[in-house]
Amino acid sequence: MSIASTPNEAPWEELSKDANRDRRRERRINLAFPVELFGFTITKRYFTERGVTVNVSKGGCQLRLKNQVEVRSVLAIRVAHPERSAELPQKPMLFLVSWVQRAGDKWAVGLLALQPETIWPVVLPEKLAAESRK
């Protein structure tokens, strides 16, 4: 018994490709910045934690946490500059937790910046390379 192809087959292939396409608006750069985080755990307990970013973009970052946080909660983050902390006092910036996933003994967390300014001490590209060629 053979299954004939249907007229709807092509649109499903296209939708499948679209679903697997990277939808990020900005390019992520694999940079490890030491950060200090402030927020509430999934059990509503206040915590502060030092960590390191996995990657950053102009509008967000990914990092690993010891504490589990809730999706759609808000964390305050500042880049930790231990050797230059007197020179560079920095107020924390607010980030929205967009996803949380177990990563070994820690939690991988994707964060979206809630403020237009950036805290990263480097210039980051605004768009994906493919978009800039359009």
mmCIF file of C-alpha atoms in Angstrom:
data_model
loop_
_atom_site.group_PDB
_atom_site.id
_atom_site.type_symbol
_atom_site.label_atom_id
_atom_site.label_comp_id
_atom_site.label_asym_id
_atom_site.label_seq_id
_atom_site.Cartn_x
_atom_site.Cartn_y
_atom_site.Cartn_z
ATOM 1 C CA MET A 1 0.000 0.000 0.000
ATOM 2 C CA SER A 2 1.505 3.284 -1.048
ATOM 3 C CA ILE A 3 0.573 6.681 0.238
ATOM 4 C CA ALA A 4 0.055 9.290 -2.445
ATOM 5 C CA SER A 5 1.476 12.714 -1.839
ATOM 6 C CA THR A 6 -1.062 15.340 -1.028
ATOM 7 C CA PRO A 7 -1.211 18.973 -2.075
ATOM 8 C CA ASN A 8 -0.593 19.957 1.566
ATOM 9 C CA GLU A 9 2.767 18.193 1.734
ATOM 10 C CA ALA A 10 4.873 21.112 0.476
ATOM 11 C CA PRO A 11 3.480 23.647 2.975
ATOM 12 C CA TRP A 12 4.205 21.241 5.849
ATOM 13 C CA GLU A 13 7.823 20.909 4.712
ATOM 14 C CA GLU A 14 8.104 24.677 4.597
ATOM 15 C CA LEU A 15 6.534 25.026 8.046
ATOM 16 C CA SER A 16 8.908 22.399 9.407
ATOM 17 C CA LYS A 17 11.918 24.298 8.076
ATOM 18 C CA ASP A 18 10.543 27.537 9.521
ATOM 19 C CA ALA A 19 10.000 25.914 12.921
ATOM 20 C CA ASN A 20 13.611 24.722 13.033
ATOM 21 C CA ARG A 21 15.064 28.061 11.935
ATOM 22 C CA ASP A 22 16.864 30.132 14.591
ATOM 23 C CA ARG A 23 14.488 32.958 15.490
ATOM 24 C CA ARG A 24 16.840 35.057 17.557
ATOM 25 C CA ARG A 25 16.833 38.714 16.614
ATOM 26 C CA GLU A 26 20.450 39.192 17.629
ATOM 27 C CA ARG A 27 23.605 37.176 17.237
ATOM 28 C CA ARG A 28 24.864 35.484 20.380
ATOM 29 C CA ILE A 29 28.545 35.763 21.176
ATOM 30 C CA ASN A 30 30.172 33.100 23.366
ATOM 31 C CA LEU A 31 31.696 35.308 26.068
ATOM 32 C CA ALA A 32 32.187 34.473 29.725
ATOM 33 C CA PHE A 33 31.596 37.557 31.881
ATOM 34 C CA PRO A 34 31.576 37.215 35.668
ATOM 35 C CA VAL A 35 28.207 38.439 36.934
ATOM 36 C CA GLU A 36 26.379 38.998 40.198
ATOM 37 C CA LEU A 37 22.685 38.060 40.194
ATOM 38 C CA PHE A 38 19.854 39.042 42.496
ATOM 39 C CA GLY A 39 16.371 37.572 42.427
ATOM 40 C CA PHE A 40 13.919 35.041 43.785
ATOM 41 C CA THR A 41 14.037 31.256 43.494
ATOM 42 C CA ILE A 42 11.150 29.131 42.275
ATOM 43 C CA THR A 43 10.197 28.737 45.979
ATOM 44 C CA LYS A 44 10.075 32.575 46.369
ATOM 45 C CA ARG A 45 13.289 32.749 48.423
ATOM 46 C CA TYR A 46 15.525 35.800 47.782
ATOM 47 C CA PHE A 47 19.036 34.886 46.588
ATOM 48 C CA THR A 48 22.249 36.457 45.401
ATOM 49 C CA GLU A 49 24.677 34.441 43.343
ATOM 50 C CA ARG A 50 27.874 34.913 41.391
ATOM 51 C CA GLY A 51 28.054 33.241 38.014
ATOM 52 C CA VAL A 52 29.497 33.430 34.523
ATOM 53 C CA THR A 53 27.682 34.043 31.246
ATOM 54 C CA VAL A 54 27.717 31.313 28.599
ATOM 55 C CA ASN A 55 26.877 33.741 25.801
ATOM 56 C CA VAL A 56 25.642 37.304 25.439
ATOM 57 C CA SER A 57 23.845 39.485 22.915
ATOM 58 C CA LYS A 58 22.764 43.095 22.965
ATOM 59 C CA GLY A 59 19.329 42.030 24.211
ATOM 60 C CA GLY A 60 20.098 39.171 26.570
ATOM 61 C CA CYS A 61 22.330 36.359 27.739
ATOM 62 C CA GLN A 62 22.505 32.748 28.820
ATOM 63 C CA LEU A 63 24.074 31.608 32.054
ATOM 64 C CA ARG A 64 24.136 28.780 34.563
ATOM 65 C CA LEU A 65 22.694 29.137 38.059
ATOM 66 C CA LYS A 66 22.821 27.047 41.226
ATOM 67 C CA ASN A 67 19.369 28.361 42.165
ATOM 68 C CA GLN A 68 16.299 27.389 40.151
ATOM 69 C CA VAL A 69 14.291 30.387 38.966
ATOM 70 C CA GLU A 70 10.851 30.650 37.414
ATOM 71 C CA VAL A 71 10.140 31.473 33.765
ATOM 72 C CA ARG A 72 8.770 35.044 33.480
ATOM 73 C CA SER A 73 10.437 36.090 36.738
ATOM 74 C CA VAL A 74 12.856 39.027 36.814
ATOM 75 C CA LEU A 75 16.532 38.950 37.806
ATOM 76 C CA ALA A 76 18.843 41.889 38.433
ATOM 77 C CA ILE A 77 22.341 41.370 37.020
ATOM 78 C CA ARG A 78 25.555 43.335 37.035
ATOM 79 C CA VAL A 79 28.918 42.488 35.558
ATOM 80 C CA ALA A 80 31.420 41.826 38.355
ATOM 81 C CA HIS A 81 34.711 43.657 37.927
ATOM 82 C CA PRO A 82 36.616 42.534 41.040
ATOM 83 C CA GLU A 83 39.925 44.147 40.066
ATOM 84 C CA ARG A 84 38.308 47.449 39.000
ATOM 85 C CA SER A 85 35.231 47.593 41.218
ATOM 86 C CA ALA A 86 36.100 51.034 42.640
ATOM 87 C CA GLU A 87 36.525 52.471 39.121
ATOM 88 C CA LEU A 88 33.410 50.934 37.616
ATOM 89 C CA PRO A 89 30.507 51.060 40.012
ATOM 90 C CA GLN A 90 27.640 49.590 38.079
ATOM 91 C CA LYS A 91 23.959 49.479 38.857
ATOM 92 C CA PRO A 92 22.247 46.171 38.146
ATOM 93 C CA MET A 93 20.143 45.777 35.017
ATOM 94 C CA LEU A 94 16.829 43.899 34.899
ATOM 95 C CA PHE A 95 16.368 40.726 32.839
ATOM 96 C CA LEU A 96 13.285 38.591 32.205
ATOM 97 C CA VAL A 97 13.758 34.819 32.514
ATOM 98 C CA SER A 98 12.605 33.439 29.152
ATOM 99 C CA TRP A 99 13.494 29.774 29.688
ATOM 100 C CA VAL A 100 15.027 27.444 32.305
ATOM 101 C CA GLN A 101 16.495 23.981 31.708
ATOM 102 C CA ARG A 102 18.396 21.547 33.929
ATOM 103 C CA ALA A 103 22.117 21.410 33.017
ATOM 104 C CA GLY A 104 23.913 18.864 35.181
ATOM 105 C CA ASP A 105 24.013 20.162 38.757
ATOM 106 C CA LYS A 106 22.989 23.692 37.650
ATOM 107 C CA TRP A 107 20.200 25.422 35.744
ATOM 108 C CA ALA A 108 20.732 26.851 32.257
ATOM 109 C CA VAL A 109 18.801 30.110 32.034
ATOM 110 C CA GLY A 110 17.983 32.307 29.043
ATOM 111 C CA LEU A 111 17.483 35.969 29.882
ATOM 112 C CA LEU A 112 15.985 38.874 27.945
ATOM 113 C CA ALA A 113 17.076 42.439 28.808
ATOM 114 C CA LEU A 114 14.217 44.640 30.013
ATOM 115 C CA GLN A 115 16.145 47.893 29.590
ATOM 116 C CA PRO A 116 17.562 49.388 26.374
ATOM 117 C CA GLU A 117 21.106 49.955 27.638
ATOM 118 C CA THR A 118 23.692 47.181 27.757
ATOM 119 C CA ILE A 119 25.852 46.049 30.654
ATOM 120 C CA TRP A 120 28.375 44.087 28.595
ATOM 121 C CA PRO A 121 31.829 45.716 28.432
ATOM 122 C CA VAL A 122 32.163 45.066 24.669
ATOM 123 C CA VAL A 123 30.446 46.314 21.522
ATOM 124 C CA LEU A 124 27.996 43.670 20.303
ATOM 125 C CA PRO A 125 26.421 43.329 16.844
ATOM 126 C CA GLU A 126 22.772 44.365 16.668
ATOM 127 C CA LYS A 127 21.553 41.933 13.990
ATOM 128 C CA LEU A 128 22.332 38.455 12.771
ATOM 129 C CA ALA A 129 24.903 38.425 9.976
ATOM 130 C CA ALA A 130 22.377 36.920 7.524
ATOM 131 C CA GLU A 131 19.898 39.717 8.205
ATOM 132 C CA SER A 132 22.463 42.452 7.625
ATOM 133 C CA ARG A 133 23.080 41.172 4.067
ATOM 134 C CA LYS A 134 19.425 41.577 3.036
#
